[in-house]
Short mmCIF file of C-alpha atoms and ligand atoms in Angstrom, two decimals:
data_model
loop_
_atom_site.label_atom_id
_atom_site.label_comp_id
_atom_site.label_asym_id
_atom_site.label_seq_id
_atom_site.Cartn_x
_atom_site.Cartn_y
_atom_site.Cartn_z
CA UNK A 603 79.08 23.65 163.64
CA UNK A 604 79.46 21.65 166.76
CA UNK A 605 76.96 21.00 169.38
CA UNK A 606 78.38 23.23 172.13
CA UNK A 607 78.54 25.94 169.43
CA UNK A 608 75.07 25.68 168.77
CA UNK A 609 73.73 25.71 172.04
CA UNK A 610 75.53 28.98 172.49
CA UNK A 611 73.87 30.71 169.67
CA UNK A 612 71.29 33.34 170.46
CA UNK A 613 71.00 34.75 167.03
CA UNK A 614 73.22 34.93 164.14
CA UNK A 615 74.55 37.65 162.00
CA UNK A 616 76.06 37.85 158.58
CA UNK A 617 75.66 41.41 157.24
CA UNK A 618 72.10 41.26 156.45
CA UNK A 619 68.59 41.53 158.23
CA UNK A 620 68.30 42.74 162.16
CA UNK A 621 71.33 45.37 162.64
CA UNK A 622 73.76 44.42 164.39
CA UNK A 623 73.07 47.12 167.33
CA UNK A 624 69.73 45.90 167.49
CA UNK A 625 70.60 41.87 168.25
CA UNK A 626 72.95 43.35 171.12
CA UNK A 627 70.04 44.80 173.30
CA UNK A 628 68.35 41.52 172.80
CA UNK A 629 70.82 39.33 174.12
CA UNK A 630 72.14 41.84 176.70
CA UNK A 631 68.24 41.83 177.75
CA UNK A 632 68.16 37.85 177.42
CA UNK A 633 71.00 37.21 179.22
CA UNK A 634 70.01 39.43 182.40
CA UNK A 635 66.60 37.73 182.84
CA UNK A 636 68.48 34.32 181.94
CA UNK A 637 72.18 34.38 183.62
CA UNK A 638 72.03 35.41 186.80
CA UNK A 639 75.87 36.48 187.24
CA UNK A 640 75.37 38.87 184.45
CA UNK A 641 71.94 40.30 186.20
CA UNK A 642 73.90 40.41 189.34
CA UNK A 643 77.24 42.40 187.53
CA UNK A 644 74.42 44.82 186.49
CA UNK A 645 73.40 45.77 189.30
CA UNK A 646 76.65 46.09 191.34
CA UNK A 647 77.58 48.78 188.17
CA UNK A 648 74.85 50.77 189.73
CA UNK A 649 76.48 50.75 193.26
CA UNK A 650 79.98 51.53 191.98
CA UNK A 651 81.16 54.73 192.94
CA UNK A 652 82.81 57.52 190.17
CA UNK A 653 84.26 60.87 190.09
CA UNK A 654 86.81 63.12 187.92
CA UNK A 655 90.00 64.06 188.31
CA UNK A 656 91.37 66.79 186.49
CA UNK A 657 94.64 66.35 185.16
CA UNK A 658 96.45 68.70 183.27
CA UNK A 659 94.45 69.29 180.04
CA UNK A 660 92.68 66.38 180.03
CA UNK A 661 90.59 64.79 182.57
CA UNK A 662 89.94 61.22 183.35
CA UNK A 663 86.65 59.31 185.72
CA UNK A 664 87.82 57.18 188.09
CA UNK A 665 85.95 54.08 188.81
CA UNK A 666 85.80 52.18 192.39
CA UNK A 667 83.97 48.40 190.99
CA UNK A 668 85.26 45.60 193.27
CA UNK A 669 83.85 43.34 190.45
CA UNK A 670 86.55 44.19 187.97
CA UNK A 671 89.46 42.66 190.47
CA UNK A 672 90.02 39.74 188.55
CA UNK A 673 90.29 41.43 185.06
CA UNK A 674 92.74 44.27 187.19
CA UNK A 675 94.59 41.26 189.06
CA UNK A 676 94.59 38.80 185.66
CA UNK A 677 97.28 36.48 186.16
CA UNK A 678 98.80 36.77 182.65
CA UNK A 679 102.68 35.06 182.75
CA UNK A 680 102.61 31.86 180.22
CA UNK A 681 102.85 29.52 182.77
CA UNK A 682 99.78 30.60 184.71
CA UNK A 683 98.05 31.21 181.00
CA UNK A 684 98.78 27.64 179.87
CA UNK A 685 97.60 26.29 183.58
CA UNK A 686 93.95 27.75 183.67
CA UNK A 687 91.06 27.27 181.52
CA UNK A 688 90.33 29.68 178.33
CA UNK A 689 87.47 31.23 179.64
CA UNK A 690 86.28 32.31 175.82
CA UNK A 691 86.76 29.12 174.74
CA UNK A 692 82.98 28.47 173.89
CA UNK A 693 83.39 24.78 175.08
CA UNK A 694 84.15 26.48 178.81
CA UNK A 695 81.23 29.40 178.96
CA UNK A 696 79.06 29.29 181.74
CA UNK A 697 76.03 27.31 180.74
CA UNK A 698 73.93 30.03 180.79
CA UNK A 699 76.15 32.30 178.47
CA UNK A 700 74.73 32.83 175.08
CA UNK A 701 75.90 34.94 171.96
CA UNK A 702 75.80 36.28 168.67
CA UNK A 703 77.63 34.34 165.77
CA UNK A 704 78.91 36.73 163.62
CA UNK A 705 79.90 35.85 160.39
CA UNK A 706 80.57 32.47 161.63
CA UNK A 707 83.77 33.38 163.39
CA UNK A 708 83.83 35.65 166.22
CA UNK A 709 80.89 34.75 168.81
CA UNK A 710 79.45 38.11 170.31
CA UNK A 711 78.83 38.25 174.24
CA UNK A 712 77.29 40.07 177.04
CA UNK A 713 80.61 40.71 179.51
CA UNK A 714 80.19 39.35 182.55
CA UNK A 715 82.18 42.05 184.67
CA UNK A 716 80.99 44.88 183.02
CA UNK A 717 82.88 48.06 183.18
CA UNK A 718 79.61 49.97 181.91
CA UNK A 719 76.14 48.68 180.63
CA UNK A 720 76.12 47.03 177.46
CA UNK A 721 79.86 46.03 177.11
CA UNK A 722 80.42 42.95 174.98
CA UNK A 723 82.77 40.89 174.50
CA UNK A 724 83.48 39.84 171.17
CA UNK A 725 85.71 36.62 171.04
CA UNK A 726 86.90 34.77 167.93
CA UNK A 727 85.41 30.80 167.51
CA UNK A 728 89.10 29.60 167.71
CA UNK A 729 91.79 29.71 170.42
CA UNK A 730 94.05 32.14 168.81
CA UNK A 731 96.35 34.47 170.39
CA UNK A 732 95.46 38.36 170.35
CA UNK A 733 97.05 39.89 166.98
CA UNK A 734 95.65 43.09 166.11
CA UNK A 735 98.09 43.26 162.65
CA UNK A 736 96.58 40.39 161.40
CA UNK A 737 93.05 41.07 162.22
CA UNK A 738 92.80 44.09 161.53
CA UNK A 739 90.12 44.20 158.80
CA UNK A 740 87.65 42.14 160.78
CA UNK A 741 88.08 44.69 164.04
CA UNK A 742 87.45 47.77 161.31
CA UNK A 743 84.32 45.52 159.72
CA UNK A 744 83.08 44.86 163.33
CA UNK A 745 82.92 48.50 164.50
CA UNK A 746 81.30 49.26 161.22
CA UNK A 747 78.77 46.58 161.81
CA UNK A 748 78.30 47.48 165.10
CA UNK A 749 77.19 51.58 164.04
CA UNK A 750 78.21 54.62 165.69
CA UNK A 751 76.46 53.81 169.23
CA UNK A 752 79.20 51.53 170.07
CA UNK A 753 83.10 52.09 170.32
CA UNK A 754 85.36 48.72 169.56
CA UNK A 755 88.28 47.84 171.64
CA UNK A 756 91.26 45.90 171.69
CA UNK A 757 93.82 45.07 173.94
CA UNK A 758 97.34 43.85 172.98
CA UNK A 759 98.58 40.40 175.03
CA UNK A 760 101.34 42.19 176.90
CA UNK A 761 98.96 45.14 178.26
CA UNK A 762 95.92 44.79 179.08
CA UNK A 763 94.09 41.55 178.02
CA UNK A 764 92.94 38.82 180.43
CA UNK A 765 92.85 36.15 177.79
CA UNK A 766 96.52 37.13 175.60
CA UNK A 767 96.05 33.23 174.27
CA UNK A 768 92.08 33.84 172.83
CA UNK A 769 91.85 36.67 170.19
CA UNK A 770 88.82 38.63 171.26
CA UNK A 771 87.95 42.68 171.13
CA UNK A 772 85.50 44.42 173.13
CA UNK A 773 82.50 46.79 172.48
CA UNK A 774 80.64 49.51 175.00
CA UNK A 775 78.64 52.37 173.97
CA UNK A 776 80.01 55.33 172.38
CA UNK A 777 80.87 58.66 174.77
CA UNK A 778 81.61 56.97 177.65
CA UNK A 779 85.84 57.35 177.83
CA UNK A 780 86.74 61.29 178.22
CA UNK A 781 89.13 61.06 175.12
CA UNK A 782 86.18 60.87 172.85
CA UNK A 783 84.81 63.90 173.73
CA UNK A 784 88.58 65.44 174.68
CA UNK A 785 89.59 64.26 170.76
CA UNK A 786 87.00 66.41 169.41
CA UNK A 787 87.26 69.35 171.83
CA UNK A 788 90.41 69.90 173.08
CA UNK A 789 92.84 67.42 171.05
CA UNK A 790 96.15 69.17 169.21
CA UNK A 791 96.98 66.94 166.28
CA UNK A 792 100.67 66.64 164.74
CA UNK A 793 100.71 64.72 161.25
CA UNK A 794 102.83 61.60 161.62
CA UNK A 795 104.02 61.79 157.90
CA UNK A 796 103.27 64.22 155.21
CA UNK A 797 102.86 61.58 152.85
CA UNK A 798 100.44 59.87 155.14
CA UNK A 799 97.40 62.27 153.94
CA UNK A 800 97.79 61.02 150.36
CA UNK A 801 97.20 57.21 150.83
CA UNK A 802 93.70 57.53 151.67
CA UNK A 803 94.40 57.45 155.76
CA UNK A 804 95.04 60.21 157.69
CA UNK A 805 97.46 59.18 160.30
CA UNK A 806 98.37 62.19 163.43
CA UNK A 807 99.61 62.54 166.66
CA UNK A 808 96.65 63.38 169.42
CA UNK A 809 98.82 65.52 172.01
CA UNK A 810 97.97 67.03 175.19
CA UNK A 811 96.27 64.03 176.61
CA UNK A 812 99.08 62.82 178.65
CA UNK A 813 99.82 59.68 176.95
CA UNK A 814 100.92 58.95 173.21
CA UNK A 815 97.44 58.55 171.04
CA UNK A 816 98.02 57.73 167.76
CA UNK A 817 94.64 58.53 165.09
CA UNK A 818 93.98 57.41 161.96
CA UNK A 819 91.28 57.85 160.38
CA UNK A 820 89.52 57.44 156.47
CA UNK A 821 86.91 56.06 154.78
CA UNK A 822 88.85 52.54 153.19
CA UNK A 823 89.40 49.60 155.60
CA UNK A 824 92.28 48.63 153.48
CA UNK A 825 94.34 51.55 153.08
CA UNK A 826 93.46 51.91 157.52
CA UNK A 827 95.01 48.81 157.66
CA UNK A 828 97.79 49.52 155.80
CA UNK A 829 98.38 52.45 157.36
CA UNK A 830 98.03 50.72 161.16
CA UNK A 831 100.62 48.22 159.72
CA UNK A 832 103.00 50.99 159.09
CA UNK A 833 102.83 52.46 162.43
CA UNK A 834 103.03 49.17 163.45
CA UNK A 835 106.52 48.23 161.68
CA UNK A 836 107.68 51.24 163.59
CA UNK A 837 107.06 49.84 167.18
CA UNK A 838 108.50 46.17 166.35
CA UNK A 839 111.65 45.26 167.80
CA UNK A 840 113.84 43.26 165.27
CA UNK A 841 113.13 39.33 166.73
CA UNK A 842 116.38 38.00 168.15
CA UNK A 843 117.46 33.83 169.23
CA UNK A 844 116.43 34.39 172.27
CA UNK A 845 112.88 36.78 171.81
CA UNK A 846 110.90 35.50 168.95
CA UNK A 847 108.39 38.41 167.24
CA UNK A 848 105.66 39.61 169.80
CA UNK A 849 103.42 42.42 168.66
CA UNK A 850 104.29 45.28 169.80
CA UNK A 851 102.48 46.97 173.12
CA UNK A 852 99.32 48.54 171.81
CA UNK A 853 95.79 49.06 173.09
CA UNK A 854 93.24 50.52 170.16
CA UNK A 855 89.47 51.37 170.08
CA UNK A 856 87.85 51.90 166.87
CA UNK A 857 84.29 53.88 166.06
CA UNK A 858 82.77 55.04 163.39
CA UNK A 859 81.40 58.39 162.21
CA UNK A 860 79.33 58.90 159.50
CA UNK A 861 81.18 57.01 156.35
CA UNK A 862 84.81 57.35 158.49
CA UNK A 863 86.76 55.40 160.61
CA UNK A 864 88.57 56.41 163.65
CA UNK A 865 91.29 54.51 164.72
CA UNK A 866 92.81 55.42 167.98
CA UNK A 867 96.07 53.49 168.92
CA UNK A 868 97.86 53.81 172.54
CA UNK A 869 101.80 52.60 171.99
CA UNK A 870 102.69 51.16 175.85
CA UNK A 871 105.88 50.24 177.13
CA UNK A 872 104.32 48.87 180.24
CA UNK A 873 101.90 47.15 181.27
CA UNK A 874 101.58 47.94 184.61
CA UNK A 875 102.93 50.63 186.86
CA UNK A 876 106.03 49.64 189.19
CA UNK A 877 103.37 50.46 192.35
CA UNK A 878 101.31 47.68 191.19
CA UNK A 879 103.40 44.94 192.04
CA UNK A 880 104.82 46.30 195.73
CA UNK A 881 103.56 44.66 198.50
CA UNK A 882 103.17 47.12 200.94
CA UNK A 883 101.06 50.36 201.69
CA UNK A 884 102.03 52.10 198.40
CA UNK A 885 100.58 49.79 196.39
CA UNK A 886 98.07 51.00 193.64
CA UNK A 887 95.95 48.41 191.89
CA UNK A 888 95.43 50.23 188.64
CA UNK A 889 96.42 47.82 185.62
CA UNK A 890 96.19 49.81 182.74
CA UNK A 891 93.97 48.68 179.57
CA UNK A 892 92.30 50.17 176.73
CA UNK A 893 90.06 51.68 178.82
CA UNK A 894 92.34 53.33 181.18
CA UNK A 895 94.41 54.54 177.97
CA UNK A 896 90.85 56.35 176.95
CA UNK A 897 90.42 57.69 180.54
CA UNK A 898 88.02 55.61 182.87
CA UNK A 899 90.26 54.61 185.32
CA UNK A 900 88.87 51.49 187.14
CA UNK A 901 90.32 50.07 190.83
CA UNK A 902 88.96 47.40 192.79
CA UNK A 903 90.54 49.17 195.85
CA UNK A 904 88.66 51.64 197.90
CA UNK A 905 91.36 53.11 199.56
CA UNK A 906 92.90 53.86 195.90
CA UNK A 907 89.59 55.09 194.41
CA UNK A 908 90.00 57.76 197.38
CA UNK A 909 93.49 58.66 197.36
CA UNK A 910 94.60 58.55 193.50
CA UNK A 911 95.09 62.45 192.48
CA UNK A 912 96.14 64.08 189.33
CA UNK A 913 99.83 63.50 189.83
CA UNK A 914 99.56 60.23 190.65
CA UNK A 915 97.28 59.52 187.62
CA UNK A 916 99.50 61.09 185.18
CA UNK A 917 102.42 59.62 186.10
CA UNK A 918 100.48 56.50 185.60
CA UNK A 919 100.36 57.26 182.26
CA UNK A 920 103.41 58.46 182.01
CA UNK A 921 104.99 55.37 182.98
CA UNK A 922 102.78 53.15 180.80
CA UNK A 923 102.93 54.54 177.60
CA UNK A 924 105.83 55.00 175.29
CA UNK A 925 106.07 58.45 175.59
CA UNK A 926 105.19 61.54 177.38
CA UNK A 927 102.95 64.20 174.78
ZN1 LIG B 731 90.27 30.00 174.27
#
C-alpha cells in the first residue's frame, strides 16, 4: 500500500468485525467535523427545496440543490475526460477526504455533493473505466455488506456517471427513491423468460413506472450475475471497425432484503434529453442518472424546479430510456 493510500484510510474492512453500516456513520460523522466542504454540502441539503409530482401511476420528488450542478453539467466527451483530473483517483482527493478500504480494492467515501445524507461514494483503488458486466459480483457483495439500510448504485459511462474513466458505485439509505416503495406497492411485473424462474434468478419486467425497469432478484450472486449478463447480451450492439464494444446504456441500484437480492436495471438510450443541450429559454437542466431513473429528480435550476410538470417529466423519461412501459 502506498503512502497516499494510507493516509486516506479511516478504517478498513474485510468481512469481519465492525459492520460495514456501522464504519459509514463514523466516517460520514468524521468527515463533517474534519472536511469542511462536506460539513458545508450538509447543510445546503437542508436548504434545498422538494416536492412531488404526480405522474401517471407513479410519482417522482423533484429536487432544486444548486450544489449538484457540476455532477448535472459533468463534462463527459473523451477529450474533456482525458483533459481533467480523475477526481477518485485517491492520489487527487482533497486532503481532507478520508475512507473506508474495503477489501483492499474499492475505497469507501463520504460524497461531497450529496444528493441526500449519508450518500457514499464507493470508488475502486485503480483507474478503471465503469463496467458493471465485469464487476458485477463485487457490486452484489457490496450491497450485501452494506445491509438493508443502504441501496447500491451504479451508473453506466454513457448515462449518468461523472467519472465514465474511474469504476466507482454509489450508496444512500434505503426508501429514499419513490420506485422502492412504488416496486412493492403499485409495480405490475411481466416475466422476461419462462425459463428465467428456474436458474435460481427471477428476472421480470417492472411496468407502469414510465420507464423500462428491469428486476432480478434471488438469493445466489452467481446465478444474479449470470442472469444480469444475459439481459445484458441482449442490449449489446454487435462491435463494428469503426465502434469498438461499449457497454450498453444502463443505470442499476441493488439492495438487499432479508437473504435476497434485488437488482433493478434501467436500459437508456439517452443520456440526456434533447432540451438539455438548447441554448435558449427551453432549456431544462435535468441529466438523467440512476437516481432520476428511481424517481428523485434533481435540477440545479430554480426556474426548472418550478416549472417541470408531469408531462414534461414523463416525457423525460420517455426519451431517456429504451422504451416506453
Ligand atoms: Zn481515477
Amino acid at each position: 500500500m502506498n503512502d497516499v493510500l494510507r493516509d486516506r484510510i479511516y478504517a478498513s474492512f474485510s468481512g469481519g468485525g465492525v459492520p460495514l453500516e456501522e464504519l459509514c456513520g463514523g466516517l460520514l460523522s468524521q468527515q463533517q467535523h474534519s472536511w469542511a466542504e462536506l460539513k458545508q454540502a450538509y447543510d445546503s441539503l437542508n436548504t434545498v427545496r422538494s416536492r412531488s409530482v404526480e405522474c401517471d401511476g407513479f410519482s417522482v420528488r423533484l429536487v432544486f440543490n444548486p450544489g449538484r450542478a457540476v455532477n448535472t453539467t459533468a463534462a463527459v466527451r473523451p477529450e474533456e475526460i482525458r483533459e481533467r483530473p480523475c477526481f477518485l483517483c485517491s492520489a487527487n482527493l482533497p486532503s481532507a477526504q478520508k475512507g473506508i478500504l474495503y477489501h483492499r480494492e474499492f475505497l469507501i467515501l463520504g460524497n461531497p455533493r450529496p444528493t441526500v445524507p449519508f450518500h457514499l461514494t464507493i470508488a475502486h483503488l485503480d483507474h478503471r473505466p465503469q463496467a458493471l458486466c465485469e464487476h458485477i459480483e463485487t457490486f452484489l457483495k457490496i450491497t450485501a455488506d452494506l445491509g438493508c439500510g443502504f441501496i447500491t448504485l451504479y451508473n453506466g459511462p454513457r448515462c449518468g456517471a461523472s467519472a465514465p474513466d474511474h469504476l466507482h458505485f454509489q450508496a444512500v439509505p434505503s426508501g429514499q427513491m419513490p420506485i422502492e416503495g412504488e416496486l412493492e406497492n403499485t409495480g405490475i411485473f411481466i416475466p422476461l423468460n419462462p425459463c428465467s424462474e428456474t436458474r435460481g434468478a427471477r428476472v421480470r419486467r417492472a411496468t407502469g413506472f414510465g420507464r423500462e425497469a428491469l428486476l432480478i432478484e434471488g438469493d445466489d450472486v452467481s446465478l444474479i450475475a449470470a442472469a444480469f449478463r444475459d439481459y445484458m447480451d441482449t442490449l449489446t450492439e454487435p462491435a463494428t471497425k469503426e465502434k469498438p464494444p461499449e457497454e450498453p446504456m444502463i443505470n442499476a441500484a441493488a439492495s438487499l432484503s432479508g437473504k435476497v437480492w434485488r437488482l433493478l436495471v434501467f436500459p437508456r438510450r439517452a443520456h440526456r434529453p434533447a432540451a438539455f443541450y438548447r441554448d435558449d429559454a427551453d432549456r431544462i437542466v435535468v441529466s438523467p442518472a440512476v437516481m432520476e431513473m428511481g424517481g428523485i429528480i434533481v435540477t440545479p435550476v430554480e426556474r426548472d424546479f418550478d416549472r417541470l410538470d408531469a408531462n414534461t417529466i414523463q416525457s423525460i423519461y420517455r426519451e431517456v430510456s429504451l422504451a416506453d412501459t
